[in-house]
PDB file of C-alpha atoms in Angstrom:
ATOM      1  CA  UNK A   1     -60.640  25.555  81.163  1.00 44.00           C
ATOM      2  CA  UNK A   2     -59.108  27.225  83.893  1.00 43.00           C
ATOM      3  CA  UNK A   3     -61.581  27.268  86.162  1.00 42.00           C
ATOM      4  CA  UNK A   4     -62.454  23.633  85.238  1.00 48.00           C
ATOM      5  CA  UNK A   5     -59.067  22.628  86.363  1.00 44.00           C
ATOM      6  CA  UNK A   6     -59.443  24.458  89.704  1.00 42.00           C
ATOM      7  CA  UNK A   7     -62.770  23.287  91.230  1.00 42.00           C
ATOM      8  CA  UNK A   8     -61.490  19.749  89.462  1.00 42.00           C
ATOM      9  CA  UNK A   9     -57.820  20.588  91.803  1.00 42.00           C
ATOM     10  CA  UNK A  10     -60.659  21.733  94.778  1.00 40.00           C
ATOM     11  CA  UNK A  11     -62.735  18.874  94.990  1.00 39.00           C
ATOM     12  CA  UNK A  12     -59.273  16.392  94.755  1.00 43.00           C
ATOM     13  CA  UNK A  13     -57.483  17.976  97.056  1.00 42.00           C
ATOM     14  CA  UNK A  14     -60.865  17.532  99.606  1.00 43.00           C
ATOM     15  CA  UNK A  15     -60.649  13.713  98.730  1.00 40.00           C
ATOM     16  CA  UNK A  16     -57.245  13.223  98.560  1.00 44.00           C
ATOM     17  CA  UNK A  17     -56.901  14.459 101.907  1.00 40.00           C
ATOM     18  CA  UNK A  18     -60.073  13.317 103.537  1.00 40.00           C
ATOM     19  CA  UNK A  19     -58.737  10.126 102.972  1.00 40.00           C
ATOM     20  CA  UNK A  20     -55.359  10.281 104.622  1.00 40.00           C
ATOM     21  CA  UNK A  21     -56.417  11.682 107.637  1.00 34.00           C
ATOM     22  CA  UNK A  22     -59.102   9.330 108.351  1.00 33.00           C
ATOM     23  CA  UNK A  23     -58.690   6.779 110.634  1.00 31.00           C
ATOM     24  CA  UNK A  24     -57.462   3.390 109.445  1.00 34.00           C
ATOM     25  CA  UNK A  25     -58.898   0.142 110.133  1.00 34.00           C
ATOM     26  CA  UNK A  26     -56.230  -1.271 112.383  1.00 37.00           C
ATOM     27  CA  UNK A  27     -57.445   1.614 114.868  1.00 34.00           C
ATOM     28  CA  UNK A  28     -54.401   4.015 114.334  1.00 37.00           C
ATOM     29  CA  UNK A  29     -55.757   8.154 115.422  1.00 34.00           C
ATOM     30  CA  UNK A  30     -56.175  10.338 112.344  1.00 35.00           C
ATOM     31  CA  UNK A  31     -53.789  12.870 110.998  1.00 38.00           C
ATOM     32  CA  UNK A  32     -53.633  16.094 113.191  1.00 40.00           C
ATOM     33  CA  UNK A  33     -53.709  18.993 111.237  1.00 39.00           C
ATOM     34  CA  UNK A  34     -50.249  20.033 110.165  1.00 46.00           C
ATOM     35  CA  UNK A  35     -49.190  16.524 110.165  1.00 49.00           C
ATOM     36  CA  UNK A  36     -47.930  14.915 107.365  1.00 50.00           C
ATOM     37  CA  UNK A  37     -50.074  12.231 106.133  1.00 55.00           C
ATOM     38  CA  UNK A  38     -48.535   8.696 106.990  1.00 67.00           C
ATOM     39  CA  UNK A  39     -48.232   5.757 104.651  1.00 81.00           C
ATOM     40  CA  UNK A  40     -46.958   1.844 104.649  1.00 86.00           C
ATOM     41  CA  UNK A  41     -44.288   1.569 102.476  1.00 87.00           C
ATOM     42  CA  UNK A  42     -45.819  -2.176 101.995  1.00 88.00           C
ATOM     43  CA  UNK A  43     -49.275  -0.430  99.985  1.00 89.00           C
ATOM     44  CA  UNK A  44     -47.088   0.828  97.614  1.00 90.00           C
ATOM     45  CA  UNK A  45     -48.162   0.196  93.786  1.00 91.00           C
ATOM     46  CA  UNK A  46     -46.342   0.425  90.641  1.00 93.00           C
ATOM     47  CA  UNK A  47     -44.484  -1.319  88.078  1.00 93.00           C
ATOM     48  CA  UNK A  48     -40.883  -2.793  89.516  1.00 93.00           C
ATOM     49  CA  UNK A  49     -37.834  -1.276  87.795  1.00 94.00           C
ATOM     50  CA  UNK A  50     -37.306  -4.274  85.007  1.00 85.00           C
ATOM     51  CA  UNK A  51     -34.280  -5.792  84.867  1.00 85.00           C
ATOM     52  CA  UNK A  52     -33.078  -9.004  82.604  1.00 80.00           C
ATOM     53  CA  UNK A  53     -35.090  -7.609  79.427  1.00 82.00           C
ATOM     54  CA  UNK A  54     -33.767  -5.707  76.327  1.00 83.00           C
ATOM     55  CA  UNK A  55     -34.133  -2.365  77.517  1.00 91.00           C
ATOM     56  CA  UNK A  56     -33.018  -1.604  81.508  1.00 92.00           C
ATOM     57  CA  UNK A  57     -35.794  -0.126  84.209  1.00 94.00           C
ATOM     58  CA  UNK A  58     -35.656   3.155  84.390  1.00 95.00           C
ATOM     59  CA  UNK A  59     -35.072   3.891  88.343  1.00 95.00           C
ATOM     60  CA  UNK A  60     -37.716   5.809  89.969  1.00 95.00           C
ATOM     61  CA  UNK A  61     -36.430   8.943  91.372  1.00 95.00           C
ATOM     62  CA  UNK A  62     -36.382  10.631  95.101  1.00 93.00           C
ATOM     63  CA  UNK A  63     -39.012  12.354  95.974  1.00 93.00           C
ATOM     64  CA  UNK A  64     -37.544  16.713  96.931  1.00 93.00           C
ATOM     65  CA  UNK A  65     -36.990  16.808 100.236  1.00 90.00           C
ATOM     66  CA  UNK A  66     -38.161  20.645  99.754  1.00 92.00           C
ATOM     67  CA  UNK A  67     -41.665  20.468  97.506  1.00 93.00           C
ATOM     68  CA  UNK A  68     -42.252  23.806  95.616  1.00 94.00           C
ATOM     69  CA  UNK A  69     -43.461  23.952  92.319  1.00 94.00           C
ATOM     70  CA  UNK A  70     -40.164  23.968  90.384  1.00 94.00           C
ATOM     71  CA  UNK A  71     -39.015  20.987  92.397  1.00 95.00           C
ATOM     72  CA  UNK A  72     -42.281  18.482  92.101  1.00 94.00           C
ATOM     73  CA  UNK A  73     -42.564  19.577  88.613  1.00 95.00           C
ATOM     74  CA  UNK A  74     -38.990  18.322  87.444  1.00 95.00           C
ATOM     75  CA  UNK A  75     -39.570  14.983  89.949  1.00 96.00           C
ATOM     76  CA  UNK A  76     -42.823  14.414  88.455  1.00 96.00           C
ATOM     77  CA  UNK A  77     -41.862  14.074  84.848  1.00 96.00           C
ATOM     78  CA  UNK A  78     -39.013  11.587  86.119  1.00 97.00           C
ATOM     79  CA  UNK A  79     -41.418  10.144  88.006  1.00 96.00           C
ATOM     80  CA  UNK A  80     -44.078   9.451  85.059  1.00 97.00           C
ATOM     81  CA  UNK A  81     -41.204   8.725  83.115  1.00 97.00           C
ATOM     82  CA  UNK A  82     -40.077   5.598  84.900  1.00 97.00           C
ATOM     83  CA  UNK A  83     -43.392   4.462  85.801  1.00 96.00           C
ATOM     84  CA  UNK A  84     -44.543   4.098  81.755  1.00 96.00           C
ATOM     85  CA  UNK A  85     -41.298   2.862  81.074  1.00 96.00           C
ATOM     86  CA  UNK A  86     -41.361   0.153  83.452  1.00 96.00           C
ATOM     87  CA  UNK A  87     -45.121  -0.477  83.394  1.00 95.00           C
ATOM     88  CA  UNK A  88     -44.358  -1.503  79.340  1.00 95.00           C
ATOM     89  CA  UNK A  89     -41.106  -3.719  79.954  1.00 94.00           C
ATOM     90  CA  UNK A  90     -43.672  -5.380  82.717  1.00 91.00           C
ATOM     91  CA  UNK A  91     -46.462  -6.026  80.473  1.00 89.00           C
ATOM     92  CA  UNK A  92     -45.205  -6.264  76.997  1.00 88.00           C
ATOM     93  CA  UNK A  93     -42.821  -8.944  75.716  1.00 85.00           C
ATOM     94  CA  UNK A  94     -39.246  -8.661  74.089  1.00 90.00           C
ATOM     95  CA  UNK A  95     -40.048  -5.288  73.399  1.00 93.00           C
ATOM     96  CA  UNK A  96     -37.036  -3.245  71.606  1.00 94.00           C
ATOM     97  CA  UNK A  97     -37.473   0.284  71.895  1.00 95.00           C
ATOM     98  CA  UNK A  98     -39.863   2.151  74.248  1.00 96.00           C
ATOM     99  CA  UNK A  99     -40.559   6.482  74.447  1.00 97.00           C
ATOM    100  CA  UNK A 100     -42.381   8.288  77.212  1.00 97.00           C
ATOM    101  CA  UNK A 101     -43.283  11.955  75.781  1.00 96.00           C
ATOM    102  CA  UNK A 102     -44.729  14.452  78.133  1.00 95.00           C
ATOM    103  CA  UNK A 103     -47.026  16.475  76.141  1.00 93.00           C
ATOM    104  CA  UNK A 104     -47.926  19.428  77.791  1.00 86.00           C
ATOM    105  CA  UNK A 105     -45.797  19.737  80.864  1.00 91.00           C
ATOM    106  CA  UNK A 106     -46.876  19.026  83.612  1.00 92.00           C
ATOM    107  CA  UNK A 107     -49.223  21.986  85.564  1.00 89.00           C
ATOM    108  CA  UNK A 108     -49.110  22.202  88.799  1.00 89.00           C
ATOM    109  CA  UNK A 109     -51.268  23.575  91.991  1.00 90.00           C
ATOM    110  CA  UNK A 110     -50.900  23.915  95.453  1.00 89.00           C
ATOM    111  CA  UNK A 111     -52.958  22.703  98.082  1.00 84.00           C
ATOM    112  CA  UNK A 112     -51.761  23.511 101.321  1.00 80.00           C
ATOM    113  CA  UNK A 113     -51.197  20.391 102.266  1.00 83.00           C
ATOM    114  CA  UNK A 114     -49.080  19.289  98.491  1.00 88.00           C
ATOM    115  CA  UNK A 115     -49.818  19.514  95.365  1.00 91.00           C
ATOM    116  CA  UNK A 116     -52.009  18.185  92.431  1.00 90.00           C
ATOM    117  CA  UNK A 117     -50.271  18.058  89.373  1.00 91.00           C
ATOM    118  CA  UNK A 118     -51.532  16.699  85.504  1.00 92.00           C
ATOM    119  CA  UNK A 119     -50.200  16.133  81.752  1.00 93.00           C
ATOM    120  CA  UNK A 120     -50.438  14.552  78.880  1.00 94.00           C
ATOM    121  CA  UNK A 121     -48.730  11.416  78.341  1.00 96.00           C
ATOM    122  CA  UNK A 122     -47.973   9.220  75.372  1.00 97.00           C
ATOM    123  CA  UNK A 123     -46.127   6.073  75.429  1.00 97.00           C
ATOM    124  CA  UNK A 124     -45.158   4.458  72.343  1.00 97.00           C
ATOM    125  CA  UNK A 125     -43.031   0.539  72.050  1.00 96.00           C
ATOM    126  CA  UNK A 126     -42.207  -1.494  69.552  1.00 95.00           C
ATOM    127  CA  UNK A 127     -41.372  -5.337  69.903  1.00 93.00           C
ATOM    128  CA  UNK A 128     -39.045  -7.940  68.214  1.00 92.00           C
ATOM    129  CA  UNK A 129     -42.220  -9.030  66.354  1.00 91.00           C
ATOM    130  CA  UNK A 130     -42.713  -5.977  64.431  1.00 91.00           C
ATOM    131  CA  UNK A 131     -45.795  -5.151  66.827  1.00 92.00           C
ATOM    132  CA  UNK A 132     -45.915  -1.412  67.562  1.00 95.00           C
ATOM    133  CA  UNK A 133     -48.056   0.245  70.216  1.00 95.00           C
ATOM    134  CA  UNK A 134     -48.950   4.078  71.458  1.00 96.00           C
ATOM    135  CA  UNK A 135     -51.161   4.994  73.784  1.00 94.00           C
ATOM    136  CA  UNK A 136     -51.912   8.837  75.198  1.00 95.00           C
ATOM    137  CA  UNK A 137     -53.520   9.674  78.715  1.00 95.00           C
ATOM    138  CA  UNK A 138     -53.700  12.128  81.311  1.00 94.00           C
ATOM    139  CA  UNK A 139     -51.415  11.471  84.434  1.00 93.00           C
ATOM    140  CA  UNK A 140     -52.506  12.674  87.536  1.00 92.00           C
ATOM    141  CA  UNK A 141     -50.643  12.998  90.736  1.00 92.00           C
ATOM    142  CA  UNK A 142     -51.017  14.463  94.389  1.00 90.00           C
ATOM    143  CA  UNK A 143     -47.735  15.358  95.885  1.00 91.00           C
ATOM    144  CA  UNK A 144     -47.101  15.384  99.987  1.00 89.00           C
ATOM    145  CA  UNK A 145     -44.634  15.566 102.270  1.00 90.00           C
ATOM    146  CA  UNK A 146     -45.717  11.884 102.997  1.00 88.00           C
ATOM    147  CA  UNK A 147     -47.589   9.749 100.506  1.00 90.00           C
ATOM    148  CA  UNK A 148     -47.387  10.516  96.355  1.00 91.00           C
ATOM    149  CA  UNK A 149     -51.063   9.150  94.709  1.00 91.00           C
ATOM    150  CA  UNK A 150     -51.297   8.706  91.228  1.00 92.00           C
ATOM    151  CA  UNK A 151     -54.227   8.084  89.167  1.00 91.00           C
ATOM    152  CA  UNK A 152     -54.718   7.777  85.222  1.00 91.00           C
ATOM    153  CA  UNK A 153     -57.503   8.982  82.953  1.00 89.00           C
ATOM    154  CA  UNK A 154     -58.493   9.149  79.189  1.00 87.00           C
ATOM    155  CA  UNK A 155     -58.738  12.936  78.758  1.00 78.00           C
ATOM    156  CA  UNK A 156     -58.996  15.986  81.544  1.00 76.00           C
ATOM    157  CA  UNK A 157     -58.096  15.273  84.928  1.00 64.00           C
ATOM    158  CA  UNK A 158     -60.780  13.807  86.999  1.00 60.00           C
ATOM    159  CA  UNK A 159     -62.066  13.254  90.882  1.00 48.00           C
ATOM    160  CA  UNK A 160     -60.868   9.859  91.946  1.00 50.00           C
ATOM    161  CA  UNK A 161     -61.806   7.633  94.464  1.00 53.00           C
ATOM    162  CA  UNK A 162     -59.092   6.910  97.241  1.00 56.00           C
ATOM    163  CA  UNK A 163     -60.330   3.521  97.902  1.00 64.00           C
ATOM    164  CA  UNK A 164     -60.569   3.475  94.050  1.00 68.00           C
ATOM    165  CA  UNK A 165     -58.737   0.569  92.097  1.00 75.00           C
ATOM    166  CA  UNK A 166     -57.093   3.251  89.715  1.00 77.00           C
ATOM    167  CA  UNK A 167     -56.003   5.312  92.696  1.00 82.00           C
ATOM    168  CA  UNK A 168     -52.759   4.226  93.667  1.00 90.00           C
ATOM    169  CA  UNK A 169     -50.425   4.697  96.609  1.00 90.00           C
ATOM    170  CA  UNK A 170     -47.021   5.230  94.553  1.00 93.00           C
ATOM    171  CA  UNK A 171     -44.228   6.362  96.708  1.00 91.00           C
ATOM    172  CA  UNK A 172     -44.497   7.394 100.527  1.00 87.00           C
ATOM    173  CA  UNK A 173     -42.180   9.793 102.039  1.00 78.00           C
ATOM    174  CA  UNK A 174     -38.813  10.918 100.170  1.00 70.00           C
ATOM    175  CA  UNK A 175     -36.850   7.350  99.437  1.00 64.00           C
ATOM    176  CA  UNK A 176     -39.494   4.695  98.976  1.00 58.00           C
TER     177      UNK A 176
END
């Protein structure tokens, strides 16, 4: 499992980063090597905080100014924390309780140029109706001085396409 998780870490890290440093299409030069990535606040994508609903947003938080391991681990379950929350107050209606457990803990590895991090995530709500809903996947993130990427799957973490539609730009540099 290990080593499934490290040539899986290998081969993201090699897209992850193949796609910030290539050149973009408005003719801006790539990134030079020991440059952080750089990212449009603009191409940012993820649920709004929610506010005027039963249950408040949950804020997203900063990312550490300082990434180690310690540090993106604790932001990265706050992180995944507020996006589920938010993502369910956005989609569901007069919902009246919501819980975002993190499973395993989130793992982390570094890259050299951030980090790639995964867990387990289930998200549970339940609405004015009665309805009640749960749902468990794997969150997967890639941690940089510059832009944060997040992308979702059903089981193990997986490759992802940056120019993928599940691949998305979530936070770029420490306060957006």
């Amino acid at each position: 499992m290990a080593l499934e998780r490290r040539t899986v870490l290998a081969v993201l890290t090699g897209v992850l980063t193949t796609g910030c440093s290539a050149p973009s299409g408005d003719g801006e030069p790539p990134t030079q090597p020991g440059e952080a990535p750089q990212c449009d606040p603009a191409d940012v994508s993820r649920p709004p905080v929610a506010t005027g609903t039963n249950i408040e947003g949950r804020a997203y938080p900063q990312k550490p100014e300082t990434l180690t391991t310690d540090s993106i681990l604790l932001y990265l379950d706050d992180f995944e924390t507020a996006f589920a929350w938010n993502r369910v107050l956005q989609t569901a209606e007069t919902v009246t309780s919501v819980g975002v457990n993190n499973l395993e803990g989130f793992w982390s590895d570094e890259t050299g140029d951030g980090y790639l991090a995964s867990s387990g995530i289930r998200v549970s709500y339940s609405t004015a109706d009665g309805d009640r809903s749960e749902r468990e996947y794997v969150a997967n993130y890639f941690v940089s001085p510059g832009p944060v990427y997040r992308y979702e799957s059903s089981n193990e973490p997986v490759t992802p396409e940056t120019d993928a539609e599940e691949t998305l730009l979530v936070q770029c540099g420490a306060d957006s």
